[in-house]
């Protein structure tokens, strides 16, 4: 049953000529906004009931509309060819066409009092809310893996670095938990983005609001939103929720990229701190010996796309007049792509981290170079009342003397040391060790084992609370 209308567009009434073919393809969004179909149908269902509330739909009409919408949803899930073959301009026209196929002119009634401008904003908000839940799950899994690796490596010292130069010994667990802390901040950003998307625009009309007194709060509740958008003009203009989500994703991407950089370095022959898992590495078509850290390199590489999506939408938004503009249609593709990419990235990072074996002997050997305890040696003098700058200078002299003698400073004799300063006493040479250097940082947030254990416990608790 296909009732008569002048053409099959949603807006054809005032037009004499059909659109230019290239332009027509250019302006369509169905190829990508079809992804919003389940949300569009949910909004349609709620809207049908809202229209009944204001006497536009009878009970029978609502029932018929809901049955038809369910049928469309079901077919949409199972009949890809049906979706592929549609010439609809966008997801909104797709559903309207399908409704008219099912119901005849009743299918045209559903668009009473509403606009695609608010529909697309509502659909997109619902998508973003669900997308955030998926990313959150993957991020929590990554954080759990950090906790597992952190607990497994509580006894392994490594050379902590600044400027990529060996600096002071730390625990490998402390290093892993540093990354975990960064990712745990991303959880908070995701939460903020979800709160930002959690407002229902329906009832905003094209820009001015709806002249039928639909119950906006009931509509919002039915769709799972906890509030309504407060201004109809802002509601159709606003994509801050999408920007907030992309910002959260960019934070994760940045953290993944930095983690990846650490692991690419650690996998190099010069470091040899990790054994790359076969399952997350590839080889060379030419050099048989090669095992490359491609999972980490791709994580580092792909993070650029996520940041690009954020910049892309910011650039689109800048300078738009208030209200709906067609430019806003450009919000979706980059966000969909960034979301899909990020979900893969997080699961790959989680898998690669879980499968990584750390080479404790290499890590420990690098951390055990006495040069890395030089700061602790200065602290020894500080405890004897020497001002730090002077202590730093004296230890510098000790290091110079050791270099002259071609041995580590811990192997200088007491006589050598006392020539530099009588403040060096026999206990000075009993002290320096990688274990002591680490154990002395027992302050909260420090690298001593008890501090790292406390940090692990704290993050564990935080994640447990989030899971409930
Ligand atoms: N497809 C559009 C979008 O994604 C929604 C349609 C609004 N079109 C319009 N001419 N007002 O933003």
Coordinates of N, CA, C and O in Angstrom, one line a residue, residues 1 37 40-42 44-45 48 57 59-77 82 94-108 110:
X1 N 0.9 -1.2 0.0 CA 0.0 0.0 0.0 C 0.9 1.2 0.0 O 1.6 1.5 1.0
X37 N 19.4 3.8 13.5 CA 18.1 3.3 13.3 C 17.4 2.8 14.6 O 16.3 3.2 14.9
X40 N 16.4 5.9 16.6 CA 15.3 6.6 15.9 C 13.9 5.9 16.2 O 12.9 6.5 16.5
X41 N 14.0 4.6 16.2 CA 12.7 3.8 16.4 C 12.3 4.0 17.9 O 11.1 4.2 18.1
X42 N 13.3 4.0 18.8 CA 12.9 4.2 20.2 C 12.3 5.5 20.4 O 11.3 5.7 21.1
X44 N 10.7 7.3 18.1 CA 9.4 7.2 17.4 C 8.4 6.6 18.3 O 7.2 7.1 18.4
X45 N 8.7 5.6 19.0 CA 7.8 4.9 19.9 C 7.3 5.9 21.0 O 6.1 6.0 21.3
X48 N 5.0 8.6 19.5 CA 3.7 8.2 19.3 C 2.8 8.3 20.5 O 1.7 8.8 20.5
X57 N -3.1 11.3 18.4 CA -3.2 9.9 18.0 C -4.3 9.3 18.9 O -4.4 9.6 20.1
X59 N -5.9 5.8 20.5 CA -5.2 4.6 21.1 C -4.9 3.5 20.1 O -3.8 2.9 20.0
X60 N -5.9 3.4 19.1 CA -5.7 2.4 18.1 C -4.5 2.8 17.2 O -3.7 2.0 16.8
X61 N -4.4 4.1 16.9 CA -3.4 4.6 16.0 C -2.0 4.3 16.6 O -1.0 4.0 16.0
X62 N -1.9 4.6 18.0 CA -0.7 4.4 18.7 C -0.3 2.9 18.6 O 0.8 2.5 18.2
X63 N -1.3 2.1 18.8 CA -1.0 0.6 18.8 C -0.5 0.2 17.5 O 0.5 -0.5 17.3
X64 N -1.2 0.6 16.4 CA -0.8 0.2 15.1 C 0.6 0.8 14.7 O 1.4 0.0 14.2
X65 N 0.9 2.0 15.2 CA 2.2 2.6 14.9 C 3.3 1.8 15.7 O 4.3 1.5 15.1
X66 N 3.0 1.4 16.9 CA 4.0 0.7 17.7 C 4.3 -0.7 17.1 O 5.4 -1.1 17.0
X67 N 3.2 -1.4 16.6 CA 3.4 -2.7 16.0 C 4.2 -2.5 14.7 O 5.2 -3.3 14.5
X68 N 3.9 -1.5 13.9 CA 4.7 -1.3 12.7 C 6.1 -1.0 13.0 O 7.1 -1.5 12.3
X69 N 6.3 -0.1 14.0 CA 7.7 0.2 14.4 C 8.5 -1.0 14.8 O 9.7 -1.2 14.5
X70 N 7.9 -1.9 15.6 CA 8.5 -3.1 16.0 C 8.9 -3.9 14.8 O 10.0 -4.5 14.8
X71 N 8.0 -4.0 13.9 CA 8.3 -4.8 12.7 C 9.5 -4.2 11.9 O 10.4 -4.9 11.4
X72 N 9.5 -2.9 11.8 CA 10.6 -2.2 11.1 C 11.9 -2.5 11.8 O 13.0 -2.8 11.2
X73 N 11.9 -2.4 13.2 CA 13.1 -2.6 14.0 C 13.6 -4.0 13.7 O 14.8 -4.2 13.5
X74 N 12.7 -5.0 13.8 CA 13.1 -6.4 13.6 C 13.7 -6.6 12.2 O 14.7 -7.2 12.1
X75 N 13.0 -6.1 11.2 CA 13.5 -6.2 9.8 C 14.9 -5.5 9.7 O 15.8 -6.0 9.0
X76 N 15.0 -4.4 10.3 CA 16.2 -3.6 10.3 C 17.4 -4.4 10.8 O 18.5 -4.3 10.4
X77 N 17.1 -5.2 11.8 CA 18.2 -6.0 12.5 C 18.6 -7.2 11.6 O 19.8 -7.6 11.6
X82 N 17.8 -5.0 2.7 CA 16.7 -4.0 2.7 C 17.3 -2.6 3.0 O 17.0 -1.6 2.4
X94 N 13.9 7.1 6.2 CA 13.8 5.7 6.0 C 12.7 5.1 6.9 O 11.9 4.3 6.4
X95 N 12.6 5.6 8.1 CA 11.6 5.0 9.0 C 10.2 5.5 8.5 O 9.2 4.8 8.5
X96 N 10.1 6.8 8.1 CA 8.8 7.3 7.7 C 8.3 6.5 6.4 O 7.2 6.1 6.4
X97 N 9.2 6.3 5.5 CA 8.8 5.5 4.3 C 8.4 4.1 4.7 O 7.3 3.6 4.2
X98 N 9.1 3.5 5.6 CA 8.8 2.1 6.0 C 7.4 2.1 6.7 O 6.6 1.2 6.6
X99 N 7.2 3.1 7.5 CA 5.9 3.2 8.2 C 4.7 3.4 7.3 O 3.7 2.8 7.4
X100 N 4.9 4.2 6.2 CA 3.9 4.4 5.2 C 3.6 3.1 4.5 O 2.5 2.8 4.2
X101 N 4.7 2.4 4.2 CA 4.5 1.1 3.5 C 3.6 0.2 4.4 O 2.8 -0.5 3.9
X102 N 3.8 0.3 5.7 CA 3.1 -0.6 6.6 C 1.7 -0.1 6.9 O 0.7 -0.9 6.9
X103 N 1.5 1.2 7.0 CA 0.3 1.8 7.6 C -0.5 2.7 6.7 O -1.6 3.2 7.1
X104 N 0.1 3.0 5.5 CA -0.6 4.0 4.7 C -0.4 5.4 5.3 O 0.5 5.6 6.1
X105 N -1.4 6.3 5.1 CA -1.2 7.7 5.5 C -1.0 7.9 7.0 O -0.4 8.9 7.4
X106 N -1.4 6.9 7.8 CA -1.2 7.0 9.2 C 0.4 7.1 9.5 O 0.8 7.8 10.4
X107 N 1.2 6.5 8.6 CA 2.6 6.6 8.8 C 3.1 8.1 8.7 O 4.2 8.4 9.2
X108 N 2.4 8.9 8.0 CA 2.8 10.3 7.9 C 2.4 11.1 9.1 O 2.8 12.3 9.2
X110 N 3.0 10.5 12.2 CA 3.9 10.5 13.4 C 4.8 11.8 13.4 O 5.3 12.1 14.5

